[in-house]
Structure formats: C-alpha cells, structure tokens
Amino acid sequence: MLETRDLHKSYESGEARVDALRGITLKILPGEIVAVTGPSGCGKSTLLHILGALDTPTSGQAYLEGHPLHSLNDDKLTALRRLKIGFVFQFFHLLPTLTVEENVLLPLLLSGRVNASARHRANDLLKSVQLADRSHHRPHQLSGGQLQRAALARALIHQPSILLADEPTGNLDSASSTMVIDLITQLARKEKTTVVLVTHSEEIARTADRRVALVDGRIHS
Ligand SMILES: Nc1ncnc2c1ncn2[C@@H]1O[C@H](COP(=O)(O)OP(=O)(O)OP(=O)(O)O)[C@@H](O)[C@H]1O
Ligand SMILES: [Mg+2]
C-alpha cells in the first residue's frame, strides 16, 4: 500500500542545510492505522507530505500502491493526490465563503466530479460525523471540533485509499479530540482506508494498530 526505502529529505536555505529525514524505510499495509510520533522537528510532517505526494524526497523511494512518488512529475503527483489521498490538518483549512456541504464536495469540484451520487455521499458523510444539521452553515459558525469533523468528511469524500492526518486534534479539547479520533477510526475501518496519523498524544497513539516513532529523522527502534 505505502512503502518507503531509505527516504531522505534535506532542506537548504542559504548556508544552512536541515536533514529532516535521514533514511526512513517502512511498509504500511492496506487498511492499517499507523500513528507517527516523535518530538517537534523530528520529521513527522515532512514524512506525511512525501507520503501524500505534496513534496518529493531528496533521495530514496516512496511507493503508493506501487506508484513511485519519488519519480513522478507534478501533474502525475497532483492526479494521484486527487484520486487516492485524503488530508486532515491541524488547522482545518476550510474555505470561509463556502458552506460546510460545499467544502466537503470541494475535492470533487476540483476535478469536475460533482453529481447526484457525490451529493448523496457528502450528506451521508456529514451524517456520520454528526453535522447533518450544519451542512448549510459557513465555517465561522462552527466550533473547532465541528470544523475538524467537516474537514474529515471532506478528506473522505472521494473515497481515498489513504487518509493522512497531521495532528488532527492539535487544536481541540479532549472531548472533541476523542470524537474526531473515534470517527477517523470508525470511518477508516468501514471504508478500509489506510490511515497515517501524526500525534503528540500517547493516548491517541495507543488506539492505532501500530506506532512509528521518529527521532531526528530516523525511525526509533
Ligand atoms: N520548508 C522547510 N524549509 C526548511 N526547513 C524545513 C522546512 N520544513 C521543515 N523543515 C525542517 O525540517 C525539520 C523537520 O520538520 P517537520 O515539520 O517535519 O517536523 P515535525 O516532526 O512535523 O515537527 P512538529 O511536531 O513541530 O510539527 C525541522 O527541523 C524543520 O525546521
Ligand atoms: Mg509537524
């Protein structure tokens, strides 16, 4: 499903060079829920961005369902992202001028795939995340937990094979965090979505099938 081999990522800015990933080799099975943990700056987001085809490695290989992310051009990466990957971020990134329902449909709007069945799925997802009665509201009318649940529905609208979540509960209180994590787990199990979830919370990491702990750009073994 997802595999990396000796993945390296370095950032250069002027004289300074930061080695964010220093040889990550891992395999994630279809349907697995994996928690990525580690101290600030250890490379968690960098890894997630490469797995999500948002960034490319400096060296090494990364495969998504056999597609070589390290050697595809930007157009191919974008196409793969729109088809196969869903993202949830710490700051929800909903568009303020769109309703909740329109935000959920956005990934499909971008690729011209909004039809009656997509609208039906959007409404089903909004029900699943307990926001059916908020579908015509705008983001500023929602609480943090509700915004993240809307973002989760949006991330799943196109039935991605992989859901990548970067500290999805980083801005939520503990009740909302629990709810968002429970929903991620439930929906991923139901739809057989593979999940890679970055978290600072021990409690959340324990709910995953497996944990990958990073230290200084490497997997801590
Ligand atoms: N665009 C960039 N340019 C230069 N350095 C970067 C860039 N992005 C990340 N880095 C550096 O790479 C290292 C890893 O960053 P990354 O964001 O992956 O860490 P993280 O584990 O997600 O941390 P946090 O828990 O604080 O979110 C850090 O030292 C960071 O400063
Ligand atoms: Mg990060």
PDB file of C-alpha atoms and ligand atoms in Angstrom:
ATOM      1  CA  MET A   1       0.000   0.000   0.000  1.00  0.00           C
ATOM      2  CA  LEU A   2       2.569   2.527   1.226  1.00  0.00           C
ATOM      3  CA  GLU A   3       6.235   1.770   1.238  1.00  0.00           C
ATOM      4  CA  THR A   4       9.394   3.810   1.631  1.00  0.00           C
ATOM      5  CA  ARG A   5      13.001   2.786   1.191  1.00  0.00           C
ATOM      6  CA  ASP A   6      15.842   4.768   2.658  1.00  0.00           C
ATOM      7  CA  LEU A   7      13.929   8.013   2.313  1.00  0.00           C
ATOM      8  CA  HIS A   8      15.945  11.211   2.811  1.00  0.00           C
ATOM      9  CA  LYS A   9      14.757  14.793   2.744  1.00  0.00           C
ATOM     10  CA  SER A  10      17.030  17.790   3.162  1.00  0.00           C
ATOM     11  CA  TYR A  11      16.064  21.439   3.086  1.00  0.00           C
ATOM     12  CA  GLU A  12      18.634  24.015   2.019  1.00  0.00           C
ATOM     13  CA  SER A  13      18.244  27.646   2.897  1.00  0.00           C
ATOM     14  CA  GLY A  14      21.316  29.721   2.122  1.00  0.00           C
ATOM     15  CA  GLU A  15      24.286  28.269   4.001  1.00  0.00           C
ATOM     16  CA  ALA A  16      22.169  26.142   6.290  1.00  0.00           C
ATOM     17  CA  ARG A  17      21.028  22.627   5.493  1.00  0.00           C
ATOM     18  CA  VAL A  18      18.477  20.700   7.520  1.00  0.00           C
ATOM     19  CA  ASP A  19      18.323  16.926   7.168  1.00  0.00           C
ATOM     20  CA  ALA A  20      14.678  16.399   8.051  1.00  0.00           C
ATOM     21  CA  LEU A  21      14.505  12.704   7.084  1.00  0.00           C
ATOM     22  CA  ARG A  22      17.604  10.541   7.315  1.00  0.00           C
ATOM     23  CA  GLY A  23      16.788   7.123   5.947  1.00  0.00           C
ATOM     24  CA  ILE A  24      13.185   6.076   6.544  1.00  0.00           C
ATOM     25  CA  THR A  25      12.282   2.553   5.467  1.00  0.00           C
ATOM     26  CA  LEU A  26       8.770   1.406   6.251  1.00  0.00           C
ATOM     27  CA  LYS A  27       5.848  -0.569   4.949  1.00  0.00           C
ATOM     28  CA  ILE A  28       2.226   0.176   5.720  1.00  0.00           C
ATOM     29  CA  LEU A  29      -0.360  -2.456   4.890  1.00  0.00           C
ATOM     30  CA  PRO A  30      -3.777  -1.795   3.332  1.00  0.00           C
ATOM     31  CA  GLY A  31      -6.286  -0.816   5.992  1.00  0.00           C
ATOM     32  CA  GLU A  32      -3.670  -0.352   8.676  1.00  0.00           C
ATOM     33  CA  ILE A  33      -3.942   2.585  11.088  1.00  0.00           C
ATOM     34  CA  VAL A  34      -0.461   3.829  11.926  1.00  0.00           C
ATOM     35  CA  ALA A  35       0.423   6.543  14.433  1.00  0.00           C
ATOM     36  CA  VAL A  36       3.566   8.592  13.792  1.00  0.00           C
ATOM     37  CA  THR A  37       5.006  10.090  16.957  1.00  0.00           C
ATOM     38  CA  GLY A  38       8.151  11.922  17.998  1.00  0.00           C
ATOM     39  CA  PRO A  39       9.429  15.255  19.283  1.00  0.00           C
ATOM     40  CA  SER A  40       8.893  18.544  17.486  1.00  0.00           C
ATOM     41  CA  GLY A  41      11.121  18.836  14.424  1.00  0.00           C
ATOM     42  CA  CYS A  42      11.824  15.089  14.070  1.00  0.00           C
ATOM     43  CA  GLY A  43      10.349  14.976  10.558  1.00  0.00           C
ATOM     44  CA  LYS A  44       6.756  13.791  11.054  1.00  0.00           C
ATOM     45  CA  SER A  45       5.106  16.379   8.804  1.00  0.00           C
ATOM     46  CA  THR A  46       7.880  16.044   6.246  1.00  0.00           C
ATOM     47  CA  LEU A  47       7.249  12.297   6.043  1.00  0.00           C
ATOM     48  CA  LEU A  48       3.494  12.828   5.762  1.00  0.00           C
ATOM     49  CA  HIS A  49       3.941  15.375   2.980  1.00  0.00           C
ATOM     50  CA  ILE A  50       6.057  12.948   0.981  1.00  0.00           C
ATOM     51  CA  LEU A  51       3.616  10.067   1.542  1.00  0.00           C
ATOM     52  CA  GLY A  52       0.836  12.404   0.436  1.00  0.00           C
ATOM     53  CA  ALA A  53       2.594  13.479  -2.763  1.00  0.00           C
ATOM     54  CA  LEU A  54       2.738  17.084  -1.520  1.00  0.00           C
ATOM     55  CA  ASP A  55       6.524  17.053  -1.525  1.00  0.00           C
ATOM     56  CA  THR A  56       9.260  14.917  -3.037  1.00  0.00           C
ATOM     57  CA  PRO A  57      12.205  13.236  -1.304  1.00  0.00           C
ATOM     58  CA  THR A  58      15.831  14.246  -1.807  1.00  0.00           C
ATOM     59  CA  SER A  59      16.723  10.593  -2.245  1.00  0.00           C
ATOM     60  CA  GLY A  60      15.236   7.171  -1.647  1.00  0.00           C
ATOM     61  CA  GLN A  61      11.943   5.737  -2.818  1.00  0.00           C
ATOM     62  CA  ALA A  62       8.315   6.058  -1.800  1.00  0.00           C
ATOM     63  CA  TYR A  63       5.550   3.977  -3.353  1.00  0.00           C
ATOM     64  CA  LEU A  64       1.826   4.483  -3.069  1.00  0.00           C
ATOM     65  CA  GLU A  65       0.012   1.379  -4.297  1.00  0.00           C
ATOM     66  CA  GLY A  66       3.039   0.751  -6.480  1.00  0.00           C
ATOM     67  CA  HIS A  67       3.190   4.296  -7.903  1.00  0.00           C
ATOM     68  CA  PRO A  68       6.728   5.683  -7.484  1.00  0.00           C
ATOM     69  CA  LEU A  69       6.130   9.043  -5.768  1.00  0.00           C
ATOM     70  CA  HIS A  70       9.857   9.859  -5.920  1.00  0.00           C
ATOM     71  CA  SER A  71       9.956   9.870  -9.707  1.00  0.00           C
ATOM     72  CA  LEU A  72       6.573  11.226 -10.860  1.00  0.00           C
ATOM     73  CA  ASN A  73       6.220  14.744 -12.262  1.00  0.00           C
ATOM     74  CA  ASP A  74       4.000  17.370 -10.598  1.00  0.00           C
ATOM     75  CA  ASP A  75       0.998  16.680 -12.829  1.00  0.00           C
ATOM     76  CA  LYS A  76       1.085  12.975 -12.054  1.00  0.00           C
ATOM     77  CA  LEU A  77       1.501  13.654  -8.333  1.00  0.00           C
ATOM     78  CA  THR A  78      -1.470  16.021  -8.378  1.00  0.00           C
ATOM     79  CA  ALA A  79      -3.609  13.468 -10.187  1.00  0.00           C
ATOM     80  CA  LEU A  80      -2.658  10.759  -7.707  1.00  0.00           C
ATOM     81  CA  ARG A  81      -3.375  13.064  -4.783  1.00  0.00           C
ATOM     82  CA  ARG A  82      -6.851  13.932  -6.068  1.00  0.00           C
ATOM     83  CA  LEU A  83      -7.709  10.297  -6.643  1.00  0.00           C
ATOM     84  CA  LYS A  84      -6.168   8.424  -3.759  1.00  0.00           C
ATOM     85  CA  ILE A  85      -5.297  10.667  -0.856  1.00  0.00           C
ATOM     86  CA  GLY A  86      -7.282  12.494   1.797  1.00  0.00           C
ATOM     87  CA  PHE A  87      -5.729  15.023   4.167  1.00  0.00           C
ATOM     88  CA  VAL A  88      -6.686  16.359   7.565  1.00  0.00           C
ATOM     89  CA  PHE A  89      -4.550  19.103   9.087  1.00  0.00           C
ATOM     90  CA  GLN A  90      -4.212  20.705  12.490  1.00  0.00           C
ATOM     91  CA  PHE A  91      -5.753  23.947  11.201  1.00  0.00           C
ATOM     92  CA  PHE A  92      -8.817  22.793   9.393  1.00  0.00           C
ATOM     93  CA  HIS A  93      -8.297  24.682   6.104  1.00  0.00           C
ATOM     94  CA  LEU A  94     -11.955  25.018   5.220  1.00  0.00           C
ATOM     95  CA  LEU A  95     -12.833  27.760   2.751  1.00  0.00           C
ATOM     96  CA  PRO A  96     -14.718  30.509   4.630  1.00  0.00           C
ATOM     97  CA  THR A  97     -17.004  31.546   1.777  1.00  0.00           C
ATOM     98  CA  LEU A  98     -18.310  28.042   1.097  1.00  0.00           C
ATOM     99  CA  THR A  99     -20.929  26.185   3.131  1.00  0.00           C
ATOM    100  CA  VAL A 100     -19.966  23.044   5.032  1.00  0.00           C
ATOM    101  CA  GLU A 101     -21.510  20.876   2.311  1.00  0.00           C
ATOM    102  CA  GLU A 102     -19.673  22.780  -0.444  1.00  0.00           C
ATOM    103  CA  ASN A 103     -16.416  22.422   1.485  1.00  0.00           C
ATOM    104  CA  VAL A 104     -16.966  18.674   1.723  1.00  0.00           C
ATOM    105  CA  LEU A 105     -17.608  18.485  -2.020  1.00  0.00           C
ATOM    106  CA  LEU A 106     -14.586  20.644  -2.854  1.00  0.00           C
ATOM    107  CA  PRO A 107     -12.156  17.825  -3.746  1.00  0.00           C
ATOM    108  CA  LEU A 108     -14.681  16.584  -6.294  1.00  0.00           C
ATOM    109  CA  LEU A 109     -15.444  20.092  -7.590  1.00  0.00           C
ATOM    110  CA  LEU A 110     -11.755  20.488  -8.399  1.00  0.00           C
ATOM    111  CA  SER A 111     -11.864  17.506 -10.683  1.00  0.00           C
ATOM    112  CA  GLY A 112     -15.378  18.126 -12.046  1.00  0.00           C
ATOM    113  CA  ARG A 113     -16.927  15.073 -10.429  1.00  0.00           C
ATOM    114  CA  VAL A 114     -19.873  16.530  -8.520  1.00  0.00           C
ATOM    115  CA  ASN A 115     -23.112  14.718  -9.386  1.00  0.00           C
ATOM    116  CA  ALA A 116     -26.150  13.430  -7.529  1.00  0.00           C
ATOM    117  CA  SER A 117     -24.330  10.465  -6.042  1.00  0.00           C
ATOM    118  CA  ALA A 118     -21.485  12.696  -4.817  1.00  0.00           C
ATOM    119  CA  ARG A 119     -24.027  14.938  -3.079  1.00  0.00           C
ATOM    120  CA  HIS A 120     -25.606  11.892  -1.571  1.00  0.00           C
ATOM    121  CA  ARG A 121     -22.239  10.710  -0.281  1.00  0.00           C
ATOM    122  CA  ALA A 122     -21.494  14.173   1.123  1.00  0.00           C
ATOM    123  CA  ASN A 123     -24.741  14.074   3.063  1.00  0.00           C
ATOM    124  CA  ASP A 124     -24.055  10.548   4.308  1.00  0.00           C
ATOM    125  CA  LEU A 125     -20.612  11.587   5.484  1.00  0.00           C
ATOM    126  CA  LEU A 126     -21.989  14.686   7.180  1.00  0.00           C
ATOM    127  CA  LYS A 127     -24.450  12.438   8.989  1.00  0.00           C
ATOM    128  CA  SER A 128     -21.633  10.099  10.024  1.00  0.00           C
ATOM    129  CA  VAL A 129     -19.671  12.994  11.520  1.00  0.00           C
ATOM    130  CA  GLN A 130     -22.859  14.296  13.160  1.00  0.00           C
ATOM    131  CA  LEU A 131     -23.061  17.506  11.156  1.00  0.00           C
ATOM    132  CA  ALA A 132     -26.173  16.832   9.089  1.00  0.00           C
ATOM    133  CA  ASP A 133     -27.847  19.872  10.635  1.00  0.00           C
ATOM    134  CA  ARG A 134     -24.873  22.107   9.846  1.00  0.00           C
ATOM    135  CA  SER A 135     -24.462  21.425   6.134  1.00  0.00           C
ATOM    136  CA  HIS A 136     -25.643  24.871   5.057  1.00  0.00           C
ATOM    137  CA  HIS A 137     -23.679  26.745   7.701  1.00  0.00           C
ATOM    138  CA  ARG A 138     -20.395  28.502   6.985  1.00  0.00           C
ATOM    139  CA  PRO A 139     -17.178  27.573   8.778  1.00  0.00           C
ATOM    140  CA  HIS A 140     -17.195  30.643  11.069  1.00  0.00           C
ATOM    141  CA  GLN A 141     -20.466  29.375  12.543  1.00  0.00           C
ATOM    142  CA  LEU A 142     -18.882  26.094  13.703  1.00  0.00           C
ATOM    143  CA  SER A 143     -16.863  25.079  16.744  1.00  0.00           C
ATOM    144  CA  GLY A 144     -13.329  23.683  16.419  1.00  0.00           C
ATOM    145  CA  GLY A 145     -14.474  20.091  16.847  1.00  0.00           C
ATOM    146  CA  GLN A 146     -17.214  20.594  14.275  1.00  0.00           C
ATOM    147  CA  LEU A 147     -14.749  22.171  11.826  1.00  0.00           C
ATOM    148  CA  GLN A 148     -12.444  19.193  12.140  1.00  0.00           C
ATOM    149  CA  ARG A 149     -15.319  16.764  11.624  1.00  0.00           C
ATOM    150  CA  ALA A 150     -16.267  18.696   8.464  1.00  0.00           C
ATOM    151  CA  ALA A 151     -12.628  18.520   7.346  1.00  0.00           C
ATOM    152  CA  LEU A 152     -12.709  14.766   7.929  1.00  0.00           C
ATOM    153  CA  ALA A 153     -15.812  14.410   5.759  1.00  0.00           C
ATOM    154  CA  ARG A 154     -14.073  16.445   3.063  1.00  0.00           C
ATOM    155  CA  ALA A 155     -10.950  14.276   3.287  1.00  0.00           C
ATOM    156  CA  LEU A 156     -13.043  11.148   2.688  1.00  0.00           C
ATOM    157  CA  ILE A 157     -15.474  12.405   0.029  1.00  0.00           C
ATOM    158  CA  HIS A 158     -13.549  10.885  -2.894  1.00  0.00           C
ATOM    159  CA  GLN A 159     -13.062   7.531  -1.125  1.00  0.00           C
ATOM    160  CA  PRO A 160      -9.290   7.863  -0.890  1.00  0.00           C
ATOM    161  CA  SER A 161      -7.293   4.726  -0.275  1.00  0.00           C
ATOM    162  CA  ILE A 162      -5.177   6.663   2.212  1.00  0.00           C
ATOM    163  CA  LEU A 163      -6.052   9.200   4.857  1.00  0.00           C
ATOM    164  CA  LEU A 164      -3.167  11.315   6.134  1.00  0.00           C
ATOM    165  CA  ALA A 165      -3.788  13.298   9.289  1.00  0.00           C
ATOM    166  CA  ASP A 166      -1.227  15.730  10.711  1.00  0.00           C
ATOM    167  CA  GLU A 167      -2.067  16.414  14.362  1.00  0.00           C
ATOM    168  CA  PRO A 168      -5.797  16.471  13.627  1.00  0.00           C
ATOM    169  CA  THR A 169      -6.589  17.033  17.300  1.00  0.00           C
ATOM    170  CA  GLY A 170      -3.829  19.565  17.954  1.00  0.00           C
ATOM    171  CA  ASN A 171      -6.343  22.375  18.371  1.00  0.00           C
ATOM    172  CA  LEU A 172      -9.178  20.519  20.059  1.00  0.00           C
ATOM    173  CA  ASP A 173     -10.239  19.955  23.643  1.00  0.00           C
ATOM    174  CA  SER A 174     -10.123  16.426  24.907  1.00  0.00           C
ATOM    175  CA  ALA A 175     -13.790  15.568  24.288  1.00  0.00           C
ATOM    176  CA  SER A 176     -13.597  16.792  20.671  1.00  0.00           C
ATOM    177  CA  SER A 177     -10.260  15.000  20.209  1.00  0.00           C
ATOM    178  CA  THR A 178     -11.754  11.714  21.308  1.00  0.00           C
ATOM    179  CA  MET A 179     -14.687  12.182  18.989  1.00  0.00           C
ATOM    180  CA  VAL A 180     -12.523  13.042  15.974  1.00  0.00           C
ATOM    181  CA  ILE A 181     -10.197  10.081  16.577  1.00  0.00           C
ATOM    182  CA  ASP A 182     -13.134   7.706  17.082  1.00  0.00           C
ATOM    183  CA  LEU A 183     -14.664   8.916  13.822  1.00  0.00           C
ATOM    184  CA  ILE A 184     -11.392   8.564  11.928  1.00  0.00           C
ATOM    185  CA  THR A 185     -11.041   5.011  13.224  1.00  0.00           C
ATOM    186  CA  GLN A 186     -14.675   4.040  12.570  1.00  0.00           C
ATOM    187  CA  LEU A 187     -14.847   5.506   9.086  1.00  0.00           C
ATOM    188  CA  ALA A 188     -11.444   4.122   8.100  1.00  0.00           C
ATOM    189  CA  ARG A 189     -12.435   0.619   9.238  1.00  0.00           C
ATOM    190  CA  LYS A 190     -15.758   0.864   7.439  1.00  0.00           C
ATOM    191  CA  GLU A 191     -14.230   2.069   4.172  1.00  0.00           C
ATOM    192  CA  LYS A 192     -10.998   0.077   4.504  1.00  0.00           C
ATOM    193  CA  THR A 193      -8.943   3.252   4.317  1.00  0.00           C
ATOM    194  CA  THR A 194      -5.302   3.145   5.344  1.00  0.00           C
ATOM    195  CA  VAL A 195      -4.522   5.857   7.906  1.00  0.00           C
ATOM    196  CA  VAL A 196      -1.277   7.575   8.836  1.00  0.00           C
ATOM    197  CA  LEU A 197      -1.871   9.821  11.813  1.00  0.00           C
ATOM    198  CA  VAL A 198       0.683  12.184  13.334  1.00  0.00           C
ATOM    199  CA  THR A 199       0.054  12.788  17.011  1.00  0.00           C
ATOM    200  CA  HIS A 200       1.748  14.035  20.153  1.00  0.00           C
ATOM    201  CA  SER A 201      -0.751  12.182  22.315  1.00  0.00           C
ATOM    202  CA  GLU A 202       0.222   8.875  23.908  1.00  0.00           C
ATOM    203  CA  GLU A 203      -3.419   8.048  24.370  1.00  0.00           C
ATOM    204  CA  ILE A 204      -4.193   8.520  20.673  1.00  0.00           C
ATOM    205  CA  ALA A 205      -1.078   6.620  19.578  1.00  0.00           C
ATOM    206  CA  ARG A 206      -2.264   3.668  21.639  1.00  0.00           C
ATOM    207  CA  THR A 207      -5.527   3.493  19.671  1.00  0.00           C
ATOM    208  CA  ALA A 208      -3.610   2.855  16.406  1.00  0.00           C
ATOM    209  CA  ASP A 209      -2.730  -0.609  15.072  1.00  0.00           C
ATOM    210  CA  ARG A 210       0.921   0.284  15.122  1.00  0.00           C
ATOM    211  CA  ARG A 211       3.246   3.111  16.019  1.00  0.00           C
ATOM    212  CA  VAL A 212       6.204   4.531  14.111  1.00  0.00           C
ATOM    213  CA  ALA A 213       8.332   6.655  16.434  1.00  0.00           C
ATOM    214  CA  LEU A 214      10.668   9.146  14.764  1.00  0.00           C
ATOM    215  CA  VAL A 215      13.727  10.669  16.361  1.00  0.00           C
ATOM    216  CA  ASP A 216      15.814  13.146  14.466  1.00  0.00           C
ATOM    217  CA  GLY A 217      14.698  11.996  11.023  1.00  0.00           C
ATOM    218  CA  ARG A 218      15.052   8.296  11.726  1.00  0.00           C
ATOM    219  CA  ILE A 219      12.785   5.521  12.947  1.00  0.00           C
ATOM    220  CA  HIS A 220      13.453   4.830  16.596  1.00  0.00           C
ATOM    221  CA  SER A 221      13.691   1.093  17.098  1.00  0.00           C
TER     222      SER A 221
HETATM  223  N1  LIG B   1      10.302  24.118   4.122  1.00  0.00           N
HETATM  224  C1  LIG B   1      11.286  23.934   5.006  1.00  0.00           C
HETATM  225  N2  LIG B   1      12.490  24.568   4.868  1.00  0.00           N
HETATM  226  C2  LIG B   1      13.497  24.365   5.731  1.00  0.00           C
HETATM  227  N3  LIG B   1      13.426  23.533   6.778  1.00  0.00           N
HETATM  228  C3  LIG B   1      12.270  22.864   6.971  1.00  0.00           C
HETATM  229  C4  LIG B   1      11.150  23.031   6.111  1.00  0.00           C
HETATM  230  N4  LIG B   1      10.155  22.237   6.548  1.00  0.00           N
HETATM  231  C5  LIG B   1      10.617  21.616   7.645  1.00  0.00           C
HETATM  232  N5  LIG B   1      11.902  21.980   7.905  1.00  0.00           N
HETATM  233  C6  LIG B   1      12.758  21.482   8.987  1.00  0.00           C
HETATM  234  O1  LIG B   1      12.767  20.069   8.913  1.00  0.00           O
HETATM  235  C7  LIG B   1      12.724  19.505  10.216  1.00  0.00           C
HETATM  236  C8  LIG B   1      11.516  18.585  10.316  1.00  0.00           C
HETATM  237  O2  LIG B   1      10.348  19.361  10.245  1.00  0.00           O
HETATM  238  P1  LIG B   1       8.874  18.748  10.368  1.00  0.00           P
HETATM  239  O3  LIG B   1       7.917  19.834  10.088  1.00  0.00           O
HETATM  240  O4  LIG B   1       8.788  17.535   9.525  1.00  0.00           O
HETATM  241  O5  LIG B   1       8.833  18.323  11.916  1.00  0.00           O
HETATM  242  P2  LIG B   1       7.642  17.744  12.791  1.00  0.00           P
HETATM  243  O6  LIG B   1       8.115  16.455  13.362  1.00  0.00           O
HETATM  244  O7  LIG B   1       6.389  17.724  11.993  1.00  0.00           O
HETATM  245  O8  LIG B   1       7.531  18.798  13.981  1.00  0.00           O
HETATM  246  P3  LIG B   1       6.243  19.348  14.779  1.00  0.00           P
HETATM  247  O9  LIG B   1       5.891  18.285  15.777  1.00  0.00           O
HETATM  248  O10 LIG B   1       6.743  20.589  15.447  1.00  0.00           O
HETATM  249  O11 LIG B   1       5.143  19.608  13.799  1.00  0.00           O
HETATM  250  C9  LIG B   1      12.682  20.668  11.189  1.00  0.00           C
HETATM  251  O12 LIG B   1      13.984  20.888  11.673  1.00  0.00           O
HETATM  252  C10 LIG B   1      12.207  21.831  10.343  1.00  0.00           C
HETATM  253  O13 LIG B   1      12.734  23.033  10.816  1.00  0.00           O
HETATM  254 MG    MG B   2       4.587  18.752  12.102  1.00  0.00          MG
END
